[in-house]
mmCIF file with all atom_site columns, C-alpha atoms in Angstrom:
data_model
loop_
_atom_site.group_PDB
_atom_site.id
_atom_site.type_symbol
_atom_site.label_atom_id
_atom_site.label_alt_id
_atom_site.label_comp_id
_atom_site.label_asym_id
_atom_site.label_entity_id
_atom_site.label_seq_id
_atom_site.pdbx_PDB_ins_code
_atom_site.Cartn_x
_atom_site.Cartn_y
_atom_site.Cartn_z
_atom_site.occupancy
_atom_site.B_iso_or_equiv
_atom_site.pdbx_formal_charge
_atom_site.auth_seq_id
_atom_site.auth_comp_id
_atom_site.auth_asym_id
_atom_site.auth_atom_id
_atom_site.pdbx_PDB_model_num
ATOM 1   C CA . LYS A 1 1   ? 25.468 5.750  7.146   1.00 65.00 ? 1   LYS A CA 1
ATOM 2   C CA . ALA A 1 2   ? 27.013 8.272  4.754   1.00 78.00 ? 2   ALA A CA 1
ATOM 3   C CA . GLY A 1 3   ? 24.772 9.583  1.994   1.00 92.00 ? 3   GLY A CA 1
ATOM 4   C CA . VAL A 1 4   ? 25.335 9.782  -1.725  1.00 96.00 ? 4   VAL A CA 1
ATOM 5   C CA . THR A 1 5   ? 28.348 11.907 -2.555  1.00 96.00 ? 5   THR A CA 1
ATOM 6   C CA . GLN A 1 6   ? 29.058 13.667 -5.821  1.00 97.00 ? 6   GLN A CA 1
ATOM 7   C CA . THR A 1 7   ? 32.233 15.326 -7.026  1.00 97.00 ? 7   THR A CA 1
ATOM 8   C CA . PRO A 1 8   ? 32.940 17.960 -7.996  1.00 96.00 ? 8   PRO A CA 1
ATOM 9   C CA . ARG A 1 9   ? 30.138 20.124 -6.630  1.00 96.00 ? 9   ARG A CA 1
ATOM 10  C CA . TYR A 1 10  ? 30.705 22.928 -9.116  1.00 96.00 ? 10  TYR A CA 1
ATOM 11  C CA . LEU A 1 11  ? 32.315 22.973 -12.529 1.00 96.00 ? 11  LEU A CA 1
ATOM 12  C CA . ILE A 1 12  ? 32.844 25.558 -15.248 1.00 97.00 ? 12  ILE A CA 1
ATOM 13  C CA . LYS A 1 13  ? 33.692 24.412 -18.761 1.00 97.00 ? 13  LYS A CA 1
ATOM 14  C CA . THR A 1 14  ? 33.682 25.914 -22.227 1.00 97.00 ? 14  THR A CA 1
ATOM 15  C CA . ARG A 1 15  ? 31.840 24.718 -25.297 1.00 97.00 ? 15  ARG A CA 1
ATOM 16  C CA . GLY A 1 16  ? 33.449 21.752 -26.999 1.00 97.00 ? 16  GLY A CA 1
ATOM 17  C CA . GLN A 1 17  ? 35.167 20.461 -23.901 1.00 97.00 ? 17  GLN A CA 1
ATOM 18  C CA . GLN A 1 18  ? 34.270 17.243 -22.154 1.00 97.00 ? 18  GLN A CA 1
ATOM 19  C CA . VAL A 1 19  ? 33.512 16.632 -18.499 1.00 97.00 ? 19  VAL A CA 1
ATOM 20  C CA . THR A 1 20  ? 33.416 13.655 -16.131 1.00 98.00 ? 20  THR A CA 1
ATOM 21  C CA . LEU A 1 21  ? 31.270 13.655 -13.009 1.00 98.00 ? 21  LEU A CA 1
ATOM 22  C CA . SER A 1 22  ? 31.581 11.149 -10.197 1.00 98.00 ? 22  SER A CA 1
ATOM 23  C CA . CYS A 1 23  ? 29.059 9.594  -7.839  1.00 98.00 ? 23  CYS A CA 1
ATOM 24  C CA . SER A 1 24  ? 29.595 7.370  -4.802  1.00 97.00 ? 24  SER A CA 1
ATOM 25  C CA . PRO A 1 25  ? 26.378 5.637  -3.715  1.00 96.00 ? 25  PRO A CA 1
ATOM 26  C CA . ILE A 1 26  ? 25.274 4.846  -0.196  1.00 95.00 ? 26  ILE A CA 1
ATOM 27  C CA . SER A 1 27  ? 27.173 1.870  1.152   1.00 94.00 ? 27  SER A CA 1
ATOM 28  C CA . GLY A 1 28  ? 25.399 -1.328 0.143   1.00 92.00 ? 28  GLY A CA 1
ATOM 29  C CA . HIS A 1 29  ? 23.484 0.318  -2.692  1.00 93.00 ? 29  HIS A CA 1
ATOM 30  C CA . ARG A 1 30  ? 24.162 -1.265 -6.053  1.00 92.00 ? 30  ARG A CA 1
ATOM 31  C CA . SER A 1 31  ? 21.959 0.791  -8.351  1.00 92.00 ? 31  SER A CA 1
ATOM 32  C CA . VAL A 1 32  ? 22.911 4.288  -9.480  1.00 94.00 ? 32  VAL A CA 1
ATOM 33  C CA . SER A 1 33  ? 20.770 6.603  -11.598 1.00 94.00 ? 33  SER A CA 1
ATOM 34  C CA . TRP A 1 34  ? 21.661 9.968  -13.098 1.00 96.00 ? 34  TRP A CA 1
ATOM 35  C CA . TYR A 1 35  ? 19.327 12.904 -13.698 1.00 95.00 ? 35  TYR A CA 1
ATOM 36  C CA . GLN A 1 36  ? 19.671 16.327 -15.280 1.00 95.00 ? 36  GLN A CA 1
ATOM 37  C CA . GLN A 1 37  ? 17.813 19.219 -13.683 1.00 92.00 ? 37  GLN A CA 1
ATOM 38  C CA . THR A 1 38  ? 17.216 22.431 -15.591 1.00 89.00 ? 38  THR A CA 1
ATOM 39  C CA . PRO A 1 39  ? 14.828 25.271 -14.722 1.00 80.00 ? 39  PRO A CA 1
ATOM 40  C CA . GLY A 1 40  ? 12.607 24.656 -17.718 1.00 74.00 ? 40  GLY A CA 1
ATOM 41  C CA . GLN A 1 41  ? 12.543 20.850 -17.810 1.00 78.00 ? 41  GLN A CA 1
ATOM 42  C CA . GLY A 1 42  ? 12.667 19.730 -14.210 1.00 81.00 ? 42  GLY A CA 1
ATOM 43  C CA . LEU A 1 43  ? 14.456 16.440 -13.474 1.00 89.00 ? 43  LEU A CA 1
ATOM 44  C CA . GLN A 1 44  ? 15.065 14.307 -16.517 1.00 91.00 ? 44  GLN A CA 1
ATOM 45  C CA . PHE A 1 45  ? 16.341 10.750 -16.383 1.00 91.00 ? 45  PHE A CA 1
ATOM 46  C CA . LEU A 1 46  ? 19.698 10.116 -18.034 1.00 94.00 ? 46  LEU A CA 1
ATOM 47  C CA . PHE A 1 47  ? 20.543 6.487  -17.274 1.00 91.00 ? 47  PHE A CA 1
ATOM 48  C CA . GLU A 1 48  ? 20.600 3.792  -14.616 1.00 92.00 ? 48  GLU A CA 1
ATOM 49  C CA . TYR A 1 49  ? 23.354 1.340  -13.789 1.00 93.00 ? 49  TYR A CA 1
ATOM 50  C CA . PHE A 1 50  ? 23.182 -1.855 -11.775 1.00 91.00 ? 50  PHE A CA 1
ATOM 51  C CA . SER A 1 51  ? 26.054 -4.296 -11.299 1.00 90.00 ? 51  SER A CA 1
ATOM 52  C CA . GLU A 1 52  ? 28.165 -2.413 -13.840 1.00 93.00 ? 52  GLU A CA 1
ATOM 53  C CA . THR A 1 53  ? 25.478 -2.742 -16.528 1.00 92.00 ? 53  THR A CA 1
ATOM 54  C CA . GLN A 1 54  ? 23.338 0.015  -17.981 1.00 91.00 ? 54  GLN A CA 1
ATOM 55  C CA . ARG A 1 55  ? 19.722 -1.030 -17.407 1.00 88.00 ? 55  ARG A CA 1
ATOM 56  C CA . ASN A 1 56  ? 17.828 2.017  -18.590 1.00 85.00 ? 56  ASN A CA 1
ATOM 57  C CA . LYS A 1 57  ? 18.596 5.023  -20.712 1.00 89.00 ? 57  LYS A CA 1
ATOM 58  C CA . GLY A 1 58  ? 16.705 8.292  -21.137 1.00 90.00 ? 58  GLY A CA 1
ATOM 59  C CA . ASN A 1 59  ? 16.283 10.386 -24.252 1.00 89.00 ? 59  ASN A CA 1
ATOM 60  C CA . PHE A 1 60  ? 19.629 12.109 -24.329 1.00 94.00 ? 60  PHE A CA 1
ATOM 61  C CA . PRO A 1 61  ? 22.146 12.233 -27.205 1.00 95.00 ? 61  PRO A CA 1
ATOM 62  C CA . GLY A 1 62  ? 25.097 9.894  -27.360 1.00 95.00 ? 62  GLY A CA 1
ATOM 63  C CA . ARG A 1 63  ? 27.356 12.659 -26.019 1.00 97.00 ? 63  ARG A CA 1
ATOM 64  C CA . PHE A 1 64  ? 26.075 11.621 -22.604 1.00 97.00 ? 64  PHE A CA 1
ATOM 65  C CA . SER A 1 65  ? 27.533 8.370  -21.370 1.00 96.00 ? 65  SER A CA 1
ATOM 66  C CA . GLY A 1 66  ? 28.211 6.653  -18.096 1.00 96.00 ? 66  GLY A CA 1
ATOM 67  C CA . ARG A 1 67  ? 29.683 3.652  -16.425 1.00 96.00 ? 67  ARG A CA 1
ATOM 68  C CA . GLN A 1 68  ? 29.660 1.870  -13.115 1.00 97.00 ? 68  GLN A CA 1
ATOM 69  C CA . PHE A 1 69  ? 32.554 0.233  -11.370 1.00 96.00 ? 69  PHE A CA 1
ATOM 70  C CA . SER A 1 70  ? 32.671 -2.984 -9.362  1.00 95.00 ? 70  SER A CA 1
ATOM 71  C CA . ASN A 1 71  ? 32.439 -0.994 -6.111  1.00 94.00 ? 71  ASN A CA 1
ATOM 72  C CA . SER A 1 72  ? 29.156 0.561  -7.421  1.00 95.00 ? 72  SER A CA 1
ATOM 73  C CA . ARG A 1 73  ? 30.702 3.987  -7.861  1.00 97.00 ? 73  ARG A CA 1
ATOM 74  C CA . SER A 1 74  ? 29.566 5.608  -11.080 1.00 98.00 ? 74  SER A CA 1
ATOM 75  C CA . GLU A 1 75  ? 30.804 8.229  -13.486 1.00 98.00 ? 75  GLU A CA 1
ATOM 76  C CA . MET A 1 76  ? 29.022 10.100 -16.211 1.00 97.00 ? 76  MET A CA 1
ATOM 77  C CA . ASN A 1 77  ? 30.755 11.798 -19.102 1.00 97.00 ? 77  ASN A CA 1
ATOM 78  C CA . VAL A 1 78  ? 29.545 14.516 -21.407 1.00 97.00 ? 78  VAL A CA 1
ATOM 79  C CA . SER A 1 79  ? 31.590 15.108 -24.530 1.00 95.00 ? 79  SER A CA 1
ATOM 80  C CA . THR A 1 80  ? 31.575 18.120 -26.849 1.00 96.00 ? 80  THR A CA 1
ATOM 81  C CA . LEU A 1 81  ? 29.791 20.291 -24.330 1.00 97.00 ? 81  LEU A CA 1
ATOM 82  C CA . GLU A 1 82  ? 27.063 22.661 -25.488 1.00 96.00 ? 82  GLU A CA 1
ATOM 83  C CA . LEU A 1 83  ? 25.663 25.721 -23.733 1.00 96.00 ? 83  LEU A CA 1
ATOM 84  C CA . GLY A 1 84  ? 22.418 23.831 -23.150 1.00 94.00 ? 84  GLY A CA 1
ATOM 85  C CA . ASP A 1 85  ? 24.248 21.243 -21.053 1.00 96.00 ? 85  ASP A CA 1
ATOM 86  C CA . SER A 1 86  ? 24.471 23.761 -18.225 1.00 96.00 ? 86  SER A CA 1
ATOM 87  C CA . ALA A 1 87  ? 22.450 22.138 -15.464 1.00 95.00 ? 87  ALA A CA 1
ATOM 88  C CA . LEU A 1 88  ? 22.471 20.454 -12.096 1.00 95.00 ? 88  LEU A CA 1
ATOM 89  C CA . TYR A 1 89  ? 23.417 16.807 -12.507 1.00 97.00 ? 89  TYR A CA 1
ATOM 90  C CA . LEU A 1 90  ? 22.020 14.577 -9.800  1.00 96.00 ? 90  LEU A CA 1
ATOM 91  C CA . CYS A 1 91  ? 22.981 11.071 -8.900  1.00 96.00 ? 91  CYS A CA 1
ATOM 92  C CA . ALA A 1 92  ? 20.665 8.780  -6.942  1.00 94.00 ? 92  ALA A CA 1
ATOM 93  C CA . SER A 1 93  ? 21.300 5.362  -5.452  1.00 94.00 ? 93  SER A CA 1
ATOM 94  C CA . SER A 1 94  ? 19.102 2.501  -4.328  1.00 90.00 ? 94  SER A CA 1
ATOM 95  C CA . ARG A 1 95  ? 19.757 -0.939 -2.877  1.00 87.00 ? 95  ARG A CA 1
ATOM 96  C CA . VAL A 1 96  ? 18.777 -2.766 -6.027  1.00 77.00 ? 96  VAL A CA 1
ATOM 97  C CA . ALA A 1 97  ? 17.380 -1.828 -9.394  1.00 68.00 ? 97  ALA A CA 1
ATOM 98  C CA . GLY A 1 98  ? 13.661 -1.725 -9.786  1.00 66.00 ? 98  GLY A CA 1
ATOM 99  C CA . ARG A 1 99  ? 10.967 -0.730 -7.280  1.00 66.00 ? 99  ARG A CA 1
ATOM 100 C CA . GLU A 1 100 ? 13.183 0.891  -4.691  1.00 74.00 ? 100 GLU A CA 1
ATOM 101 C CA . THR A 1 101 ? 13.276 4.371  -3.214  1.00 84.00 ? 101 THR A CA 1
ATOM 102 C CA . GLN A 1 102 ? 16.142 6.365  -4.673  1.00 89.00 ? 102 GLN A CA 1
ATOM 103 C CA . TYR A 1 103 ? 18.280 8.592  -2.491  1.00 92.00 ? 103 TYR A CA 1
ATOM 104 C CA . PHE A 1 104 ? 19.881 11.616 -4.080  1.00 94.00 ? 104 PHE A CA 1
ATOM 105 C CA . GLY A 1 105 ? 23.248 13.266 -3.754  1.00 96.00 ? 105 GLY A CA 1
ATOM 106 C CA . PRO A 1 106 ? 23.684 17.054 -3.609  1.00 95.00 ? 106 PRO A CA 1
ATOM 107 C CA . GLY A 1 107 ? 24.411 17.294 -7.322  1.00 96.00 ? 107 GLY A CA 1
ATOM 108 C CA . THR A 1 108 ? 27.121 18.777 -9.507  1.00 97.00 ? 108 THR A CA 1
ATOM 109 C CA . ARG A 1 109 ? 26.384 22.224 -10.891 1.00 95.00 ? 109 ARG A CA 1
ATOM 110 C CA . LEU A 1 110 ? 27.844 22.442 -14.409 1.00 97.00 ? 110 LEU A CA 1
ATOM 111 C CA . LEU A 1 111 ? 28.139 25.757 -16.203 1.00 96.00 ? 111 LEU A CA 1
ATOM 112 C CA . VAL A 1 112 ? 29.133 25.731 -19.868 1.00 97.00 ? 112 VAL A CA 1
ATOM 113 C CA . LEU A 1 113 ? 30.423 29.025 -21.250 1.00 96.00 ? 113 LEU A CA 1
ATOM 114 C CA . ASP B 2 1   ? 5.046  14.486 -23.798 1.00 68.00 ? 1   ASP B CA 1
ATOM 115 C CA . GLN B 2 2   ? 4.984  15.217 -20.093 1.00 80.00 ? 2   GLN B CA 1
ATOM 116 C CA . GLN B 2 3   ? 3.749  12.116 -18.309 1.00 90.00 ? 3   GLN B CA 1
ATOM 117 C CA . VAL B 2 4   ? 3.815  13.605 -14.808 1.00 93.00 ? 4   VAL B CA 1
ATOM 118 C CA . LYS B 2 5   ? 2.386  17.081 -14.387 1.00 95.00 ? 5   LYS B CA 1
ATOM 119 C CA . GLN B 2 6   ? 2.447  19.464 -11.489 1.00 95.00 ? 6   GLN B CA 1
ATOM 120 C CA . ASN B 2 7   ? 0.269  22.257 -12.760 1.00 91.00 ? 7   ASN B CA 1
ATOM 121 C CA . SER B 2 8   ? 0.915  24.698 -9.922  1.00 94.00 ? 8   SER B CA 1
ATOM 122 C CA . PRO B 2 9   ? 4.436  26.133 -10.136 1.00 93.00 ? 9   PRO B CA 1
ATOM 123 C CA . SER B 2 10  ? 4.022  27.713 -6.715  1.00 96.00 ? 10  SER B CA 1
ATOM 124 C CA . LEU B 2 11  ? 1.855  27.637 -3.609  1.00 97.00 ? 11  LEU B CA 1
ATOM 125 C CA . SER B 2 12  ? 1.809  29.913 -0.587  1.00 97.00 ? 12  SER B CA 1
ATOM 126 C CA . VAL B 2 13  ? 0.182  28.997 2.745   1.00 98.00 ? 13  VAL B CA 1
ATOM 127 C CA . GLN B 2 14  ? 0.145  30.277 6.294   1.00 97.00 ? 14  GLN B CA 1
ATOM 128 C CA . GLU B 2 15  ? 1.992  28.461 9.050   1.00 97.00 ? 15  GLU B CA 1
ATOM 129 C CA . GLY B 2 16  ? -0.268 25.976 10.794  1.00 97.00 ? 16  GLY B CA 1
ATOM 130 C CA . ARG B 2 17  ? -2.625 25.581 7.845   1.00 97.00 ? 17  ARG B CA 1
ATOM 131 C CA . ILE B 2 18  ? -2.834 22.680 5.417   1.00 98.00 ? 18  ILE B CA 1
ATOM 132 C CA . SER B 2 19  ? -0.691 22.568 2.274   1.00 98.00 ? 19  SER B CA 1
ATOM 133 C CA . ILE B 2 20  ? -2.073 20.541 -0.623  1.00 98.00 ? 20  ILE B CA 1
ATOM 134 C CA . LEU B 2 21  ? 0.212  19.810 -3.554  1.00 98.00 ? 21  LEU B CA 1
ATOM 135 C CA . ASN B 2 22  ? -1.250 18.154 -6.613  1.00 98.00 ? 22  ASN B CA 1
ATOM 136 C CA . CYS B 2 23  ? 0.114  15.890 -9.304  1.00 97.00 ? 23  CYS B CA 1
ATOM 137 C CA . ASP B 2 24  ? -1.464 14.330 -12.394 1.00 97.00 ? 24  ASP B CA 1
ATOM 138 C CA . TYR B 2 25  ? -0.109 11.539 -14.545 1.00 95.00 ? 25  TYR B CA 1
ATOM 139 C CA . THR B 2 26  ? -1.015 10.188 -17.941 1.00 93.00 ? 26  THR B CA 1
ATOM 140 C CA . ASN B 2 27  ? 0.776  6.837  -18.154 1.00 89.00 ? 27  ASN B CA 1
ATOM 141 C CA . SER B 2 28  ? -1.514 4.059  -16.938 1.00 89.00 ? 28  SER B CA 1
ATOM 142 C CA . MET B 2 29  ? 1.531  1.805  -16.463 1.00 87.00 ? 29  MET B CA 1
ATOM 143 C CA . PHE B 2 30  ? 2.703  3.895  -13.504 1.00 90.00 ? 30  PHE B CA 1
ATOM 144 C CA . ASP B 2 31  ? 2.044  2.004  -10.283 1.00 89.00 ? 31  ASP B CA 1
ATOM 145 C CA . TYR B 2 32  ? 4.406  3.529  -7.737  1.00 90.00 ? 32  TYR B CA 1
ATOM 146 C CA . PHE B 2 33  ? 4.481  7.179  -6.783  1.00 93.00 ? 33  PHE B CA 1
ATOM 147 C CA . LEU B 2 34  ? 6.844  9.221  -4.662  1.00 93.00 ? 34  LEU B CA 1
ATOM 148 C CA . TRP B 2 35  ? 7.177  12.744 -3.355  1.00 96.00 ? 35  TRP B CA 1
ATOM 149 C CA . TYR B 2 36  ? 10.534 14.427 -2.928  1.00 95.00 ? 36  TYR B CA 1
ATOM 150 C CA . LYS B 2 37  ? 11.388 17.734 -1.304  1.00 96.00 ? 37  LYS B CA 1
ATOM 151 C CA . LYS B 2 38  ? 14.266 19.863 -2.537  1.00 93.00 ? 38  LYS B CA 1
ATOM 152 C CA . TYR B 2 39  ? 16.015 22.784 -0.883  1.00 92.00 ? 39  TYR B CA 1
ATOM 153 C CA . PRO B 2 40  ? 18.264 25.065 -2.945  1.00 86.00 ? 40  PRO B CA 1
ATOM 154 C CA . ALA B 2 41  ? 21.789 23.718 -3.459  1.00 80.00 ? 41  ALA B CA 1
ATOM 155 C CA . GLU B 2 42  ? 20.777 20.260 -2.172  1.00 86.00 ? 42  GLU B CA 1
ATOM 156 C CA . GLY B 2 43  ? 19.625 17.080 -3.839  1.00 91.00 ? 43  GLY B CA 1
ATOM 157 C CA . PRO B 2 44  ? 15.980 15.961 -3.554  1.00 93.00 ? 44  PRO B CA 1
ATOM 158 C CA . THR B 2 45  ? 15.065 14.273 -0.279  1.00 93.00 ? 45  THR B CA 1
ATOM 159 C CA . PHE B 2 46  ? 12.603 11.380 -0.258  1.00 92.00 ? 46  PHE B CA 1
ATOM 160 C CA . LEU B 2 47  ? 9.415  12.205 1.660   1.00 95.00 ? 47  LEU B CA 1
ATOM 161 C CA . ILE B 2 48  ? 6.764  9.582  1.149   1.00 96.00 ? 48  ILE B CA 1
ATOM 162 C CA . SER B 2 49  ? 5.629  7.014  -1.398  1.00 94.00 ? 49  SER B CA 1
ATOM 163 C CA . ILE B 2 50  ? 2.496  5.118  -2.304  1.00 94.00 ? 50  ILE B CA 1
ATOM 164 C CA . SER B 2 51  ? 1.848  1.978  -4.278  1.00 91.00 ? 51  SER B CA 1
ATOM 165 C CA . SER B 2 52  ? -1.129 1.735  -6.608  1.00 91.00 ? 52  SER B CA 1
ATOM 166 C CA . ILE B 2 53  ? -2.676 -0.958 -4.415  1.00 92.00 ? 53  ILE B CA 1
ATOM 167 C CA . LYS B 2 54  ? -3.321 1.734  -1.810  1.00 94.00 ? 54  LYS B CA 1
ATOM 168 C CA . ASP B 2 55  ? -5.217 4.994  -1.936  1.00 95.00 ? 55  ASP B CA 1
ATOM 169 C CA . LYS B 2 56  ? -3.636 6.629  1.091   1.00 97.00 ? 56  LYS B CA 1
ATOM 170 C CA . ASN B 2 57  ? -0.336 6.578  2.928   1.00 97.00 ? 57  ASN B CA 1
ATOM 171 C CA . GLU B 2 58  ? 0.472  8.598  6.002   1.00 97.00 ? 58  GLU B CA 1
ATOM 172 C CA . ASP B 2 59  ? 3.747  9.504  7.679   1.00 96.00 ? 59  ASP B CA 1
ATOM 173 C CA . GLY B 2 60  ? 3.547  12.052 10.454  1.00 97.00 ? 60  GLY B CA 1
ATOM 174 C CA . ARG B 2 61  ? 2.450  15.386 9.038   1.00 97.00 ? 61  ARG B CA 1
ATOM 175 C CA . PHE B 2 62  ? 2.580  14.074 5.472   1.00 98.00 ? 62  PHE B CA 1
ATOM 176 C CA . THR B 2 63  ? -0.206 12.163 3.755   1.00 98.00 ? 63  THR B CA 1
ATOM 177 C CA . VAL B 2 64  ? -0.335 11.124 0.123   1.00 98.00 ? 64  VAL B CA 1
ATOM 178 C CA . PHE B 2 65  ? -3.643 10.327 -1.555  1.00 98.00 ? 65  PHE B CA 1
ATOM 179 C CA . LEU B 2 66  ? -3.920 8.410  -4.818  1.00 97.00 ? 66  LEU B CA 1
ATOM 180 C CA . ASN B 2 67  ? -6.954 8.466  -7.098  1.00 97.00 ? 67  ASN B CA 1
ATOM 181 C CA . LYS B 2 68  ? -6.174 5.907  -9.795  1.00 95.00 ? 68  LYS B CA 1
ATOM 182 C CA . SER B 2 69  ? -9.335 6.473  -11.820 1.00 95.00 ? 69  SER B CA 1
ATOM 183 C CA . ALA B 2 70  ? -8.503 10.169 -12.101 1.00 96.00 ? 70  ALA B CA 1
ATOM 184 C CA . LYS B 2 71  ? -4.756 9.523  -12.412 1.00 96.00 ? 71  LYS B CA 1
ATOM 185 C CA . HIS B 2 72  ? -4.226 12.051 -9.687  1.00 97.00 ? 72  HIS B CA 1
ATOM 186 C CA . LEU B 2 73  ? -2.284 12.166 -6.460  1.00 96.00 ? 73  LEU B CA 1
ATOM 187 C CA . SER B 2 74  ? -1.900 14.790 -3.820  1.00 98.00 ? 74  SER B CA 1
ATOM 188 C CA . LEU B 2 75  ? 0.396  15.475 -0.893  1.00 98.00 ? 75  LEU B CA 1
ATOM 189 C CA . HIS B 2 76  ? -1.125 16.986 2.237   1.00 98.00 ? 76  HIS B CA 1
ATOM 190 C CA . ILE B 2 77  ? 1.070  18.626 4.848   1.00 98.00 ? 77  ILE B CA 1
ATOM 191 C CA . VAL B 2 78  ? -0.668 19.317 8.159   1.00 97.00 ? 78  VAL B CA 1
ATOM 192 C CA . PRO B 2 79  ? 0.200  21.535 9.923   1.00 97.00 ? 79  PRO B CA 1
ATOM 193 C CA . SER B 2 80  ? 2.502  23.411 7.573   1.00 98.00 ? 80  SER B CA 1
ATOM 194 C CA . GLN B 2 81  ? 5.711  24.806 9.036   1.00 97.00 ? 81  GLN B CA 1
ATOM 195 C CA . PRO B 2 82  ? 8.119  27.440 7.674   1.00 96.00 ? 82  PRO B CA 1
ATOM 196 C CA . GLY B 2 83  ? 10.781 24.727 7.363   1.00 95.00 ? 83  GLY B CA 1
ATOM 197 C CA . ASP B 2 84  ? 8.545  22.987 4.825   1.00 97.00 ? 84  ASP B CA 1
ATOM 198 C CA . SER B 2 85  ? 9.257  25.792 2.344   1.00 97.00 ? 85  SER B CA 1
ATOM 199 C CA . ALA B 2 86  ? 10.947 24.032 -0.576  1.00 96.00 ? 86  ALA B CA 1
ATOM 200 C CA . VAL B 2 87  ? 10.301 22.690 -4.051  1.00 95.00 ? 87  VAL B CA 1
ATOM 201 C CA . TYR B 2 88  ? 8.226  19.505 -4.027  1.00 97.00 ? 88  TYR B CA 1
ATOM 202 C CA . PHE B 2 89  ? 8.571  16.994 -6.836  1.00 95.00 ? 89  PHE B CA 1
ATOM 203 C CA . CYS B 2 90  ? 6.112  14.287 -7.674  1.00 95.00 ? 90  CYS B CA 1
ATOM 204 C CA . ALA B 2 91  ? 7.629  11.190 -9.300  1.00 93.00 ? 91  ALA B CA 1
ATOM 205 C CA . ALA B 2 92  ? 6.212  8.009  -10.771 1.00 91.00 ? 92  ALA B CA 1
ATOM 206 C CA . SER B 2 93  ? 7.523  4.674  -11.937 1.00 87.00 ? 93  SER B CA 1
ATOM 207 C CA . GLY B 2 94  ? 6.144  1.506  -13.450 1.00 81.00 ? 94  GLY B CA 1
ATOM 208 C CA . THR B 2 95  ? 6.715  -1.207 -15.976 1.00 65.00 ? 95  THR B CA 1
ATOM 209 C CA . SER B 2 96  ? 6.214  -0.919 -19.666 1.00 57.00 ? 96  SER B CA 1
ATOM 210 C CA . GLY B 2 97  ? 7.034  -4.027 -21.602 1.00 49.00 ? 97  GLY B CA 1
ATOM 211 C CA . GLY B 2 98  ? 9.753  -5.250 -19.305 1.00 48.00 ? 98  GLY B CA 1
ATOM 212 C CA . SER B 2 99  ? 11.764 -4.084 -16.362 1.00 48.00 ? 99  SER B CA 1
ATOM 213 C CA . ASN B 2 100 ? 11.643 -0.332 -16.517 1.00 59.00 ? 100 ASN B CA 1
ATOM 214 C CA . TYR B 2 101 ? 11.351 1.307  -13.139 1.00 67.00 ? 101 TYR B CA 1
ATOM 215 C CA . LYS B 2 102 ? 13.005 4.619  -13.936 1.00 78.00 ? 102 LYS B CA 1
ATOM 216 C CA . LEU B 2 103 ? 11.507 7.588  -12.170 1.00 84.00 ? 103 LEU B CA 1
ATOM 217 C CA . THR B 2 104 ? 9.610  10.175 -14.165 1.00 88.00 ? 104 THR B CA 1
ATOM 218 C CA . PHE B 2 105 ? 9.422  13.514 -12.385 1.00 91.00 ? 105 PHE B CA 1
ATOM 219 C CA . GLY B 2 106 ? 7.065  16.441 -12.550 1.00 93.00 ? 106 GLY B CA 1
ATOM 220 C CA . LYS B 2 107 ? 8.522  19.926 -12.840 1.00 92.00 ? 107 LYS B CA 1
ATOM 221 C CA . GLY B 2 108 ? 7.970  20.724 -9.188  1.00 94.00 ? 108 GLY B CA 1
ATOM 222 C CA . THR B 2 109 ? 5.886  23.067 -7.039  1.00 96.00 ? 109 THR B CA 1
ATOM 223 C CA . LEU B 2 110 ? 7.538  25.736 -4.917  1.00 95.00 ? 110 LEU B CA 1
ATOM 224 C CA . LEU B 2 111 ? 5.843  25.772 -1.514  1.00 97.00 ? 111 LEU B CA 1
ATOM 225 C CA . THR B 2 112 ? 6.245  28.835 0.667   1.00 98.00 ? 112 THR B CA 1
ATOM 226 C CA . VAL B 2 113 ? 4.980  28.649 4.231   1.00 97.00 ? 113 VAL B CA 1
ATOM 227 C CA . ASN B 2 114 ? 4.619  32.097 5.742   1.00 96.00 ? 114 ASN B CA 1
ATOM 228 C CA . PRO B 2 115 ? 5.100  32.580 9.514   1.00 93.00 ? 115 PRO B CA 1
#
């Protein structure tokens, strides 16, 4: 079974631009969560989607948004990029929302200049 | 407020010896705990989990111990192998006033296993 895939793997943007990252979960998985990893803060939860609905949201500004499609694929968008948004963005999927092991993709490395 | 803490940023052990990685948590609502391993340029890989109804879970060379009264868990790797060198993340989830199972991660411990 194919794992979680994320595109693109690497991205360079400039301040003020916006970016959209994509995540395809493991086949049959309906829950997708997004995390931001930075050297100083570790992995921080952004949001979780299940059946096209956002179920949980972390403590990030409104510039960070996401959505999930009917095929469970998910996108996250960051508008008005700031230098501090440079990070590894990880997507994780699980069969259902709730008490389920999450499986991670390789991440998208975003660099904001 | 960091609810999951891994106080050792790094740990170095000899091949064949035991590696013990520690994790402390503060939120008493956490009732499910996981360990992930992460290599550079890859996403975290699930290793082992434990529910709060247990105090030990074993899977091959990996054993997780949970001490609920101390709000402490540890991951034991025996014997340690050079391929185990990676960053290990402790994560926790639980309910707080409704359905809220999002994972809260520690900042990770870099394990280096020397040949």
